[in-house]
Coordinates of C-alpha atoms and ligand atoms in Angstrom, one line a residue:
Chain A
M30 CA 57.4 67.2 99.0
C31 CA 58.8 66.2 96.0
E32 CA 59.4 68.9 93.2
K33 CA 61.1 68.6 90.1
H34 CA 63.3 71.0 88.6
D35 CA 65.5 71.1 85.8
I36 CA 68.8 72.6 87.2
V37 CA 69.6 72.6 90.3
I38 CA 72.4 74.7 91.8
I39 CA 73.8 74.4 95.2
G40 CA 75.1 77.4 96.8
G41 CA 74.3 80.7 95.7
G42 CA 77.3 82.8 96.1
P43 CA 79.1 84.3 92.9
A44 CA 80.1 80.4 91.1
G45 CA 76.4 79.8 92.0
L46 CA 74.7 83.4 91.2
A47 CA 76.6 83.1 87.5
A48 CA 76.0 79.8 86.9
A49 CA 72.3 80.4 86.9
V50 CA 71.8 83.3 85.1
A51 CA 74.3 81.2 82.1
A52 CA 72.0 77.7 82.4
Y53 CA 69.2 80.4 82.1
D54 CA 70.0 82.1 78.8
A55 CA 71.3 78.7 77.7
G56 CA 67.6 78.3 77.6
V57 CA 66.5 76.5 80.6
T58 CA 64.7 78.4 82.5
D59 CA 63.2 76.0 85.4
V60 CA 66.9 76.8 87.6
V61 CA 67.0 76.9 91.4
V62 CA 69.9 78.3 93.7
I63 CA 69.6 77.0 97.4
D64 CA 71.5 78.8 99.6
R65 CA 71.9 78.1 103.3
E66 CA 72.8 82.2 104.3
E67 CA 69.7 85.1 104.2
A68 CA 70.9 86.7 101.3
P69 CA 73.3 85.2 98.1
G70 CA 76.4 86.1 97.4
G71 CA 78.6 83.7 99.5
V72 CA 81.7 84.4 100.9
L73 CA 81.6 88.2 99.2
R74 CA 79.3 89.6 101.3
Q75 CA 81.8 89.7 103.7
C76 CA 84.8 90.8 101.1
I77 CA 84.0 94.8 101.6
H78 CA 87.5 96.0 100.2
N79 CA 87.8 96.4 96.5
G80 CA 89.3 94.6 93.5
F81 CA 87.1 92.6 92.2
G82 CA 85.8 92.4 88.5
L83 CA 88.6 93.9 86.3
H84 CA 88.6 91.5 84.5
K85 CA 85.4 90.1 83.8
L86 CA 83.0 93.2 84.2
G87 CA 85.9 96.2 83.3
R88 CA 85.5 97.9 86.8
E89 CA 86.7 97.1 90.1
L90 CA 83.7 96.9 92.5
T91 CA 84.0 95.6 96.2
G92 CA 83.0 92.1 96.7
P93 CA 78.9 93.1 97.8
E94 CA 78.9 95.0 95.0
Y95 CA 80.1 92.5 92.5
A96 CA 77.9 89.9 94.2
A97 CA 75.1 92.7 94.0
V98 CA 76.1 92.3 89.8
Y99 CA 74.7 88.9 89.5
A100 CA 72.3 89.0 92.5
K101 CA 70.5 91.8 90.2
E102 CA 70.9 89.0 86.8
A103 CA 69.9 86.4 88.3
A104 CA 65.9 88.5 89.6
R105 CA 65.8 90.3 86.6
R106 CA 64.9 86.3 84.9
G107 CA 62.9 85.5 87.8
I108 CA 65.7 82.9 88.8
R109 CA 64.1 81.2 92.2
I110 CA 66.7 81.0 95.5
L111 CA 65.5 79.5 98.0
R112 CA 67.1 81.0 100.9
E113 CA 67.9 79.9 104.2
T114 CA 68.3 76.4 102.7
M115 CA 70.6 73.7 103.4
V116 CA 71.0 71.0 101.5
T117 CA 71.8 67.9 103.3
A118 CA 72.0 65.4 101.0
L119 CA 72.5 64.8 97.2
S120 CA 71.4 61.2 95.6
P121 CA 74.1 60.0 92.2
D122 CA 70.3 59.9 90.5
R123 CA 69.9 63.9 91.5
V124 CA 67.6 64.2 94.5
V125 CA 68.7 67.0 96.8
T126 CA 67.5 66.7 99.6
A127 CA 67.6 70.1 102.1
C128 CA 65.8 71.8 105.1
S129 CA 64.4 75.3 106.0
R130 CA 62.4 76.4 108.4
E131 CA 58.9 75.1 106.5
G132 CA 60.3 71.8 106.7
I133 CA 62.3 69.0 104.5
L134 CA 62.5 69.6 100.9
K135 CA 62.8 67.2 98.2
I136 CA 64.1 68.4 93.9
E137 CA 64.3 65.7 91.7
A138 CA 66.9 67.8 89.3
G139 CA 67.7 67.2 85.5
A140 CA 71.4 68.6 86.6
V141 CA 72.3 69.2 89.6
I142 CA 75.5 72.1 90.0
L143 CA 77.6 71.5 92.8
A144 CA 78.4 75.6 94.4
M145 CA 79.7 74.9 97.8
G146 CA 82.5 77.2 97.4
C147 CA 84.9 76.4 101.2
R148 CA 85.7 76.8 104.5
E149 CA 88.6 77.2 105.8
R150 CA 91.4 75.1 108.3
S151 CA 90.9 75.5 111.5
R152 CA 93.1 75.2 114.6
G153 CA 92.2 72.0 115.0
A154 CA 93.6 70.9 111.9
L155 CA 96.8 73.0 112.0
N156 CA 97.6 71.7 116.1
I157 CA 99.7 74.3 117.6
S158 CA 100.7 73.7 121.0
G159 CA 99.7 75.3 123.7
T160 CA 96.9 76.5 125.8
R161 CA 93.5 77.4 124.4
P162 CA 92.5 81.2 125.5
A163 CA 89.8 83.0 123.7
G164 CA 91.3 85.0 120.8
I165 CA 91.7 82.9 118.3
F166 CA 90.0 83.2 115.0
S167 CA 90.3 82.1 111.8
A168 CA 90.9 85.2 109.1
G169 CA 87.8 84.5 107.5
T170 CA 85.4 85.2 110.9
A171 CA 87.1 87.5 112.0
Q172 CA 86.3 89.3 108.8
R173 CA 82.7 88.2 108.9
L174 CA 83.2 89.9 112.5
I175 CA 84.3 93.0 111.5
N176 CA 83.1 93.7 108.6
C177 CA 78.9 92.5 109.0
E178 CA 78.6 92.5 112.5
G179 CA 79.9 95.3 114.0
Y180 CA 82.4 93.2 116.2
M181 CA 86.2 94.3 116.6
V182 CA 88.4 91.8 117.6
G183 CA 91.4 92.4 119.1
K184 CA 94.1 95.3 119.9
K185 CA 97.6 93.4 119.0
A186 CA 97.3 90.6 116.4
V187 CA 99.8 87.8 114.9
I188 CA 98.4 86.3 111.7
L189 CA 99.6 83.0 110.8
G190 CA 99.6 82.7 107.2
S191 CA 100.0 84.7 104.6
G192 CA 97.1 84.1 102.2
D193 CA 94.9 86.6 100.2
I194 CA 92.7 85.9 103.5
G195 CA 95.5 86.7 105.9
L196 CA 96.7 89.7 104.3
I197 CA 93.2 91.8 103.5
M198 CA 92.9 91.5 107.2
A199 CA 96.1 92.5 108.2
R200 CA 95.2 95.4 106.5
R201 CA 91.7 95.8 107.8
M202 CA 92.4 95.3 111.3
T203 CA 95.4 98.3 111.1
L204 CA 92.4 100.6 109.9
E205 CA 90.0 99.6 112.4
G206 CA 93.3 100.6 115.2
A207 CA 94.1 97.9 115.8
K208 CA 98.5 96.5 115.5
V209 CA 99.5 94.1 113.5
E210 CA 102.8 92.5 114.8
A211 CA 103.5 90.1 112.3
V212 CA 102.5 87.6 109.7
C213 CA 104.2 84.6 109.5
E214 CA 104.4 82.4 106.6
L215 CA 105.7 78.7 107.1
M216 CA 106.8 78.4 103.5
P217 CA 109.5 80.4 101.8
Y218 CA 107.2 82.1 100.2
S219 CA 104.0 83.8 100.4
G220 CA 100.4 82.3 99.2
G221 CA 98.7 85.4 98.5
L222 CA 98.7 87.7 95.7
T223 CA 101.5 90.3 94.8
R224 CA 98.9 92.9 95.3
N225 CA 97.7 91.9 98.6
I226 CA 101.1 91.9 100.1
V227 CA 102.0 95.8 98.4
Q228 CA 98.8 97.0 99.4
C229 CA 98.3 95.1 103.1
L230 CA 101.4 94.7 104.3
E231 CA 104.5 97.2 103.0
D232 CA 101.6 99.7 102.5
F233 CA 101.4 99.6 106.5
D234 CA 104.7 98.3 107.4
I235 CA 103.8 95.1 108.7
P236 CA 106.6 92.5 108.6
L237 CA 105.7 89.1 107.0
Y238 CA 108.1 86.5 108.3
L239 CA 108.4 83.9 106.0
S240 CA 109.9 80.2 107.3
T241 CA 108.4 81.1 110.4
T242 CA 104.9 79.3 112.2
V243 CA 103.7 79.4 115.4
A244 CA 105.0 77.2 118.0
E245 CA 103.3 78.0 120.9
I246 CA 100.0 79.9 122.4
H247 CA 100.1 81.7 126.1
G248 CA 97.6 83.0 127.7
R249 CA 94.2 81.4 130.3
Q250 CA 91.1 83.6 130.0
R251 CA 92.5 85.6 126.5
L252 CA 95.3 84.9 124.8
E253 CA 98.5 86.5 125.8
G254 CA 101.1 85.8 123.2
V255 CA 102.2 83.4 120.6
T256 CA 106.0 81.9 120.6
L257 CA 107.2 81.9 116.6
I258 CA 110.3 79.6 115.1
S259 CA 111.4 79.8 112.4
V260 CA 111.4 76.2 110.2
D261 CA 114.0 75.2 107.8
E262 CA 113.7 73.4 104.1
N263 CA 111.6 70.6 105.5
R264 CA 109.5 73.1 107.4
R265 CA 110.8 71.2 110.3
P266 CA 111.7 73.7 113.3
I267 CA 114.8 75.1 114.0
P268 CA 116.0 75.0 117.6
G269 CA 116.8 78.5 119.6
T270 CA 115.0 80.7 116.9
E271 CA 112.0 81.2 119.5
R272 CA 110.6 84.4 120.1
Y273 CA 107.4 85.4 122.0
I274 CA 105.4 88.1 120.6
G275 CA 102.7 90.0 123.3
C276 CA 99.5 89.8 121.1
D277 CA 95.6 89.2 122.5
T278 CA 94.4 88.0 118.9
L279 CA 95.8 85.4 116.2
L280 CA 93.9 85.1 113.1
L281 CA 94.8 81.8 111.5
S282 CA 95.0 81.8 107.2
C283 CA 96.2 78.9 106.4
G284 CA 94.3 77.9 103.6
L285 CA 90.8 76.4 102.4
I286 CA 88.7 73.6 102.0
P287 CA 86.4 72.7 99.4
E288 CA 83.1 72.3 101.1
N289 CA 83.0 68.7 99.6
E290 CA 80.8 66.8 101.9
L291 CA 77.7 66.8 100.0
S292 CA 79.9 65.5 96.9
L293 CA 81.2 62.3 98.9
G294 CA 77.7 61.5 99.8
A295 CA 77.0 61.1 96.1
G296 CA 80.1 59.3 95.5
I297 CA 81.6 61.8 93.6
P298 CA 85.2 61.2 92.7
L299 CA 87.1 63.6 94.5
D300 CA 90.9 64.8 92.9
G301 CA 93.5 64.5 95.8
I302 CA 95.2 67.6 95.4
T303 CA 92.3 70.0 94.1
G304 CA 90.2 68.5 97.0
G305 CA 87.4 69.0 94.4
A306 CA 85.2 66.8 92.0
L307 CA 87.1 65.2 89.0
V308 CA 85.6 66.9 85.8
D309 CA 85.8 67.1 82.4
E310 CA 86.4 70.4 80.4
R311 CA 82.8 71.1 80.5
R312 CA 82.9 70.8 84.4
E313 CA 80.8 68.1 84.5
T314 CA 81.8 65.3 86.9
E315 CA 82.2 61.7 87.0
I316 CA 78.8 61.1 88.0
P317 CA 76.6 61.8 84.8
G318 CA 74.3 65.3 84.9
I319 CA 76.6 66.4 88.1
F320 CA 78.5 70.0 87.6
A321 CA 80.7 71.1 89.7
C322 CA 82.2 75.4 89.4
G323 CA 83.6 78.1 91.8
N324 CA 85.4 77.4 95.1
V325 CA 83.9 74.0 95.5
L326 CA 85.8 72.8 92.4
Q327 CA 89.1 74.6 93.3
V328 CA 90.2 77.2 95.2
H329 CA 89.7 80.3 92.9
D330 CA 91.7 83.4 93.9
L331 CA 90.5 86.2 91.5
V332 CA 86.8 86.0 91.8
D333 CA 86.8 87.0 88.0
Y334 CA 87.7 82.9 87.3
V335 CA 85.0 81.9 89.2
S336 CA 82.2 83.7 87.2
D337 CA 83.8 82.3 83.8
E338 CA 83.9 78.4 85.1
A339 CA 80.4 79.1 86.6
E340 CA 78.8 80.2 83.1
L341 CA 80.4 77.1 81.8
A342 CA 79.4 74.6 84.0
G343 CA 75.6 76.6 83.6
R344 CA 75.8 75.7 80.1
S345 CA 76.8 72.4 80.1
A346 CA 73.8 71.6 82.4
A347 CA 71.9 73.3 79.8
D348 CA 73.0 71.0 77.0
F349 CA 72.9 67.8 79.5
V350 CA 69.2 68.8 80.6
R351 CA 68.6 69.1 77.0
G352 CA 70.4 66.0 75.7
I353 CA 73.2 67.4 74.0
S354 CA 76.1 65.4 75.0
P355 CA 80.1 65.7 74.4
A356 CA 81.9 64.6 71.0
G357 CA 84.7 61.8 70.8
K358 CA 87.0 59.4 74.0
T359 CA 87.9 61.1 76.8
L360 CA 91.3 62.4 76.9
P361 CA 93.3 62.1 80.5
V362 CA 94.9 65.5 81.4
F363 CA 97.9 64.7 84.2
A364 CA 99.6 67.4 85.9
E365 CA 104.4 67.0 84.9
K366 CA 107.2 68.7 86.5
G367 CA 106.9 72.0 88.3
V368 CA 102.7 71.9 87.7
R369 CA 101.2 70.9 91.6
Y370 CA 97.9 70.1 89.2
C371 CA 95.4 70.7 86.4
L372 CA 92.1 71.4 85.8
P373 CA 90.0 69.7 83.7
Q374 CA 91.4 66.5 84.6
R375 CA 89.9 65.0 81.6
I376 CA 88.5 66.6 77.7
H377 CA 86.4 65.4 75.2
A378 CA 88.9 65.1 72.3
G379 CA 85.6 66.7 69.8
A380 CA 85.5 69.3 71.9
S381 CA 84.0 72.2 69.5
A382 CA 85.2 75.5 71.3
P383 CA 88.6 76.3 73.0
V384 CA 89.9 74.5 76.1
E385 CA 91.5 76.2 79.2
L386 CA 93.4 74.2 81.0
Y387 CA 93.6 76.0 84.9
M388 CA 96.6 75.0 87.2
R389 CA 98.6 76.0 90.1
V390 CA 102.7 75.8 90.2
A391 CA 104.3 73.6 92.8
Q392 CA 107.0 76.3 93.6
P393 CA 107.6 80.0 92.7
R394 CA 109.9 80.2 89.1
E395 CA 111.2 82.7 87.5
R396 CA 111.1 83.1 83.0
V397 CA 109.5 79.4 82.4
K398 CA 106.8 78.0 80.0
I399 CA 103.7 76.0 81.3
V400 CA 103.9 73.7 77.6
A401 CA 100.7 70.7 77.2
R402 CA 102.1 68.0 75.4
S403 CA 100.4 64.6 74.0
G404 CA 103.1 62.4 73.3
E405 CA 105.8 64.3 71.2
R406 CA 103.3 67.1 70.0
I407 CA 103.2 70.6 71.6
L408 CA 99.7 71.2 71.8
A409 CA 100.2 75.1 73.5
E410 CA 102.4 76.5 75.6
V411 CA 103.0 80.2 76.5
S412 CA 105.4 82.0 78.3
R413 CA 106.1 83.8 81.5
R414 CA 107.5 86.1 83.2
R415 CA 107.3 84.6 87.0
V416 CA 104.7 82.1 88.1
A417 CA 103.7 81.1 92.3
P418 CA 102.0 78.8 93.8
G419 CA 99.2 82.1 94.8
E420 CA 98.7 82.3 91.6
M421 CA 96.5 80.2 89.2
E422 CA 97.7 79.7 85.6
K423 CA 96.2 78.9 82.5
I424 CA 96.6 77.9 78.9
T425 CA 94.7 77.1 75.9
L426 CA 93.7 74.3 74.1
K427 CA 92.6 75.3 70.5
P428 CA 90.0 72.5 69.0
D429 CA 92.3 71.9 66.5
A430 CA 95.1 70.9 68.8
L431 CA 92.8 67.9 70.1
C432 CA 92.5 66.2 66.8
G433 CA 94.4 62.9 66.9
A434 CA 95.9 63.8 70.8
E435 CA 96.0 61.0 73.4
E436 CA 96.7 61.6 76.7
I437 CA 98.2 65.4 77.6
C438 CA 100.7 66.2 79.9
V439 CA 101.2 70.1 81.5
S440 CA 105.0 70.8 82.5
L441 CA 106.6 73.9 83.1
E442 CA 110.5 74.5 81.3
D443 CA 112.7 76.9 81.5
L444 CA 112.6 79.2 78.9
Chain B
M21 CA 114.8 107.8 88.7
K22 CA 113.5 104.1 88.0
K23 CA 111.4 102.0 90.4
E24 CA 110.2 99.2 90.4
I25 CA 106.7 98.9 91.1
T26 CA 103.9 96.1 91.6
C27 CA 100.7 97.3 89.9
I28 CA 98.1 96.7 92.4
V29 CA 94.8 98.1 90.4
C30 CA 93.9 94.4 89.7
P31 CA 95.1 91.4 91.2
M32 CA 97.1 90.1 88.2
G33 CA 99.7 92.3 89.7
C34 CA 102.2 93.8 87.0
R35 CA 105.7 93.9 88.1
M36 CA 106.7 97.0 86.4
T37 CA 109.7 99.5 85.9
A38 CA 108.7 102.8 85.8
E39 CA 110.6 106.0 85.2
I40 CA 109.8 109.5 85.0
C41 CA 111.5 110.9 81.8
P42 CA 111.7 114.2 80.3
D43 CA 109.9 113.0 77.2
G44 CA 107.2 111.6 79.8
P45 CA 106.8 108.5 81.9
K46 CA 108.6 105.2 81.0
V47 CA 106.9 102.0 82.0
T48 CA 107.5 98.3 81.3
G49 CA 105.9 95.0 82.8
N50 CA 102.6 96.1 82.5
T51 CA 99.8 94.2 80.6
C52 CA 97.3 96.8 80.1
R53 CA 96.9 100.7 80.2
R54 CA 95.8 101.1 83.9
G55 CA 99.6 99.9 84.8
V56 CA 100.9 103.2 83.7
D57 CA 98.8 105.7 84.9
Y58 CA 99.0 103.3 88.4
A59 CA 102.9 103.7 87.5
V60 CA 103.1 107.5 87.6
A61 CA 100.3 107.9 90.0
E62 CA 102.9 106.4 92.3
L63 CA 105.8 108.2 91.4
T64 CA 104.6 111.7 91.5
A65 CA 101.1 111.3 94.2
P66 CA 100.5 108.1 95.4
T67 CA 96.7 107.4 96.0
R68 CA 94.3 104.2 97.4
T69 CA 90.6 103.8 97.6
V70 CA 89.9 103.0 101.4
T71 CA 86.6 100.5 102.2
S72 CA 85.3 100.2 105.5
T73 CA 82.4 100.0 107.2
V74 CA 79.7 102.6 108.8
R75 CA 77.3 102.4 111.4
L76 CA 74.0 102.7 110.6
S77 CA 71.8 104.7 113.0
G78 CA 69.0 102.0 113.9
G79 CA 71.8 99.2 114.8
G80 CA 74.0 97.1 112.1
S81 CA 76.8 98.7 109.6
V82 CA 76.9 98.5 106.1
S83 CA 79.8 98.1 104.4
V84 CA 81.5 101.5 102.2
K85 CA 84.4 102.9 100.0
T86 CA 85.7 105.9 98.8
R87 CA 84.3 106.9 95.4
E88 CA 87.6 107.4 93.8
P89 CA 90.8 107.0 95.6
I90 CA 92.2 109.1 98.2
A91 CA 96.4 110.2 99.1
K92 CA 97.8 107.7 100.1
D93 CA 98.9 109.7 104.2
K94 CA 95.0 110.9 104.1
I95 CA 93.8 106.9 104.7
F96 CA 94.1 107.1 108.8
D97 CA 92.5 110.9 108.8
L98 CA 89.6 108.8 106.7
M99 CA 89.2 105.9 109.3
R100 CA 89.1 108.4 112.3
I101 CA 86.1 110.3 110.4
L102 CA 84.2 106.8 109.1
R103 CA 84.7 105.5 113.0
T104 CA 82.2 108.4 113.6
A105 CA 80.1 108.7 110.8
T106 CA 76.3 107.2 110.5
A107 CA 74.5 106.3 107.9
D108 CA 70.1 105.9 108.2
A109 CA 68.8 102.8 106.6
P110 CA 67.8 102.1 103.8
V111 CA 70.5 102.3 102.3
R112 CA 71.4 101.2 98.3
I113 CA 74.4 100.2 96.6
G114 CA 75.9 104.0 95.5
D115 CA 74.6 105.8 98.2
M116 CA 76.4 109.0 99.2
I117 CA 77.0 108.7 102.9
L118 CA 79.1 111.6 103.8
S119 CA 80.0 114.3 100.8
D120 CA 83.6 115.7 99.9
V121 CA 85.9 114.1 102.4
F122 CA 89.5 114.6 101.1
G123 CA 88.1 115.5 97.5
T124 CA 86.0 112.5 96.9
D125 CA 82.6 111.0 98.4
I126 CA 82.1 107.9 100.6
V127 CA 79.1 105.8 99.1
A128 CA 77.5 102.5 99.9
T129 CA 79.0 99.3 98.5
A130 CA 76.0 97.0 99.8
E131 CA 72.1 97.3 101.0
A132 CA 71.1 97.6 104.4
G133 CA 67.7 97.7 105.5
K134 CA 64.2 97.2 104.1
E135 CA 63.9 98.1 100.0
A136 CA 62.8 101.4 100.3
Ligands
LIG18 C1 88.7 86.7 102.5 C2 88.7 86.6 101.0 C3 89.4 87.6 100.4 C4 88.8 87.9 98.7 N1 89.8 88.5 97.8 C5 89.4 88.3 96.8 C6 90.5 89.6 95.7 O1 90.1 90.2 96.4 N2 89.4 88.9 94.3 C7 89.2 88.0 93.9 O2 88.8 88.4 92.8 N3 88.9 87.1 95.2 C8 88.8 87.4 96.1 N4 88.6 86.4 96.6 C9 87.9 85.0 95.9 C10 86.5 85.0 96.0 O3 85.3 85.5 97.0 C11 86.0 83.9 95.7 O4 86.2 82.8 94.8 C12 84.3 83.5 95.6 O5 83.5 84.4 96.5 C13 84.0 82.1 95.5 O6 82.8 81.8 95.3 P1 81.9 81.0 95.4 O7 80.3 81.0 95.0 O8 82.1 79.1 94.6 O9 82.2 79.9 97.1 P2 81.4 80.9 98.3 O10 81.4 82.6 98.2 O11 82.1 80.1 99.2 O12 79.8 81.1 97.9 C14 79.3 79.3 98.8 C15 78.2 79.5 99.1 O13 77.8 77.9 99.2 C16 76.6 77.6 100.2 N5 76.5 76.5 100.3 C17 77.2 75.7 100.8 N6 77.0 74.7 101.4 C18 75.8 75.1 101.1 C19 74.8 73.6 101.7 N7 75.1 72.8 101.9 N8 73.5 74.2 101.1 C20 73.0 75.5 101.3 N9 74.1 76.5 101.1 C21 75.3 76.1 100.6 C22 77.5 78.9 101.2 O14 76.6 79.5 102.1 C23 77.5 80.4 99.8 O15 76.8 81.1 100.6 C24 88.5 86.3 98.3 C25 88.1 85.5 98.9 C26 87.7 85.7 100.5 C27 87.5 84.4 101.0
LIG19 S1 98.9 96.7 84.6 FE1 96.8 95.9 83.8 S2 96.8 93.1 83.8 FE2 98.5 93.9 84.9 S3 98.1 94.3 87.3 FE3 97.6 96.5 86.3 S4 95.9 96.7 85.6 FE4 95.9 95.1 86.3

C-alpha cells in the first residue's frame, strides 16, 4: 500500500500538532500526522503540572490542557492523525514507512516534518556503579507511572539531576506522600528553570546538593540506599566526601536526547551539540523538503517556544510544497565565546521576515549582552541581567541587518 | 522590608525585589504585570495552584487542578482530600470534580473515558 500526501508529520506532540495546523492554515490541507501513542499530545499528556502557555496563549494551563488546545485545532480542520502508528524509516526522497496494527504503510510525502521529541538519558548511559536492584527509574518514567498509570513508585527518594523533570517529580512525589531526601546535581548550578527550583524544592524544604553525584547504588532486590559524593570543578569525585542516604527509589533526571534515529537513517546531518538536525531559518534540514521542529531539533524548556518553532516549520513545509524557495545565499551561524550552541545554524541572506536566533549559554553569568556580528558589524544585541544554561535565550535579526552580511557570529560579552 | 522574590507565575522566572510601602507595593525586576501581583501575594498571603490526579470509579485516573490558587499552607490538607476522592467517567476538560474546597473548585485537566 502506498499513499501520497502533501505533508507528513512524524510525531503528534505539541510540535507536530502546531506544525500541522500552521501548514493547513498556510493553504496546504493534505496533511497527515503520525504518532505511535494512542492519543496525540506527546510528553505533555503526562505533564499534569501547570505553567504551560502563558507566553503563547496568555493563559496558564497544565500540560494536557495545552495539548488539547492544539489537538482541538487540528481536529477542527479535519487533519488526519494516525494513532498507534510507528514510523520505522524515512528515506532522503521523503518516503515514510510506518507500521500499525493494520500492517505496513508507505507514504510518499511532498514534504516531511520531523517532530519526534526526545527521550531521557538512561542509567546505562550514565554508568553508575553498584548493584542492580528495583526502584531506579528515569524521572519521566516515574512521572508517567504516577500521573497516567496511577502507580506510586516509592516512599523515600533521591533524585539525581536537577533538570526540570527531576524538580517537577520532587514536588509530585512529596505531594503524593513520599519523602524526597535530596536532589543532587553534578554541575555547580541547576539545569532547571529558576521557577521550578522555587516552587518544587524551596516550597517543600527539599535540599539541593550541587556538585554532587551518586557514587554507588546499594540493595539486592529493592534499592536500599545510595552513596553520594561531592565532585571538584572538573567533575571528579573528591575522596572522603562520601555519605550514605537510605532510600527505596532513585530517579534519574540527567538530560534528554533528541530521537533522531529516523533522521540518521535518512542521512540528515546532525549538530554535535544540540543532537538535532542542522537547519536554516525556515527549519529545513540539509535534505530538501525535510523540516524539523520541537525537542527533536533542540531540547526546549518552554513548550510555548516549541509551538512557535513548529508553526514556522509548518509554514515553511507548505511553501516547499507550493514551490516557494528561499532567496539569497546561505550565511553560516557560529556560536562563539560563552555561547554553547546557536540555532538555526545557517540563514538565507534574503530572508524576508525577522530571524530569531535561539541559543544556550555555556555557564551562568550576570550582566551580559548577547551580540550577533558579521565581521566587525553588529547585527543585533540584547542585554540580560542574568543568563543560565537551563534557560534558552534568543536574539532577533531584522531582515535589513542580514543585507551584505557574511558569516554570523554570536557571543556573550560583559556589559 | 525589602524581599528578593523569584516570580513563578510563568517559566521566565523573573528575579524581583519587592517591598510593601505605605504608598503601595514597590516591585522591580518583573517583566509583566503578573509579577507585581505575585510579589504582593507572596509578601502577604502566598498561594499555589495545585495539580494532581483523582481516581476514576471505573478504574484509572484523571488529572485535575485547583481552579484558583489555594493558600500555600493548605496544600497537604487538599492532597488528603484528593487521595480519597473519585470521579465518574466520562470526564471532559474543565468538568468540576469537587466543589468548594479551600475556597475554590477542583476541575479536570484531561479527558477520560468514552466521549459522551
Ligand atoms: C517532565 C517535563 C516537564 C516539562 N515542564 C514544562 C513546563 O513546565 N513548561 C513548559 O512550557 N514546558 C515544559 N516541558 C517541555 C515540553 O513538554 C516539551 O518541550 C514539549 O512537549 C516538546 O514537544 P515535542 O512535540 O517536540 O515532543 P514530544 O512531546 O515528546 O512529542 C513527540 C511525539 O512524537 C512521537 N514519536 C516519536 N517518534 C515517533 C515515531 N518513530 N513514530 C511515531 N511517533 C513518534 C512520540 O510518541 C510523541 O508523541 C516539560 C517537559 C517534560 C518532559
Ligand atoms: S514577571 Fe511576568 S514574565 Fe516575569 S516570571 Fe512573572 S509572569 Fe513571567
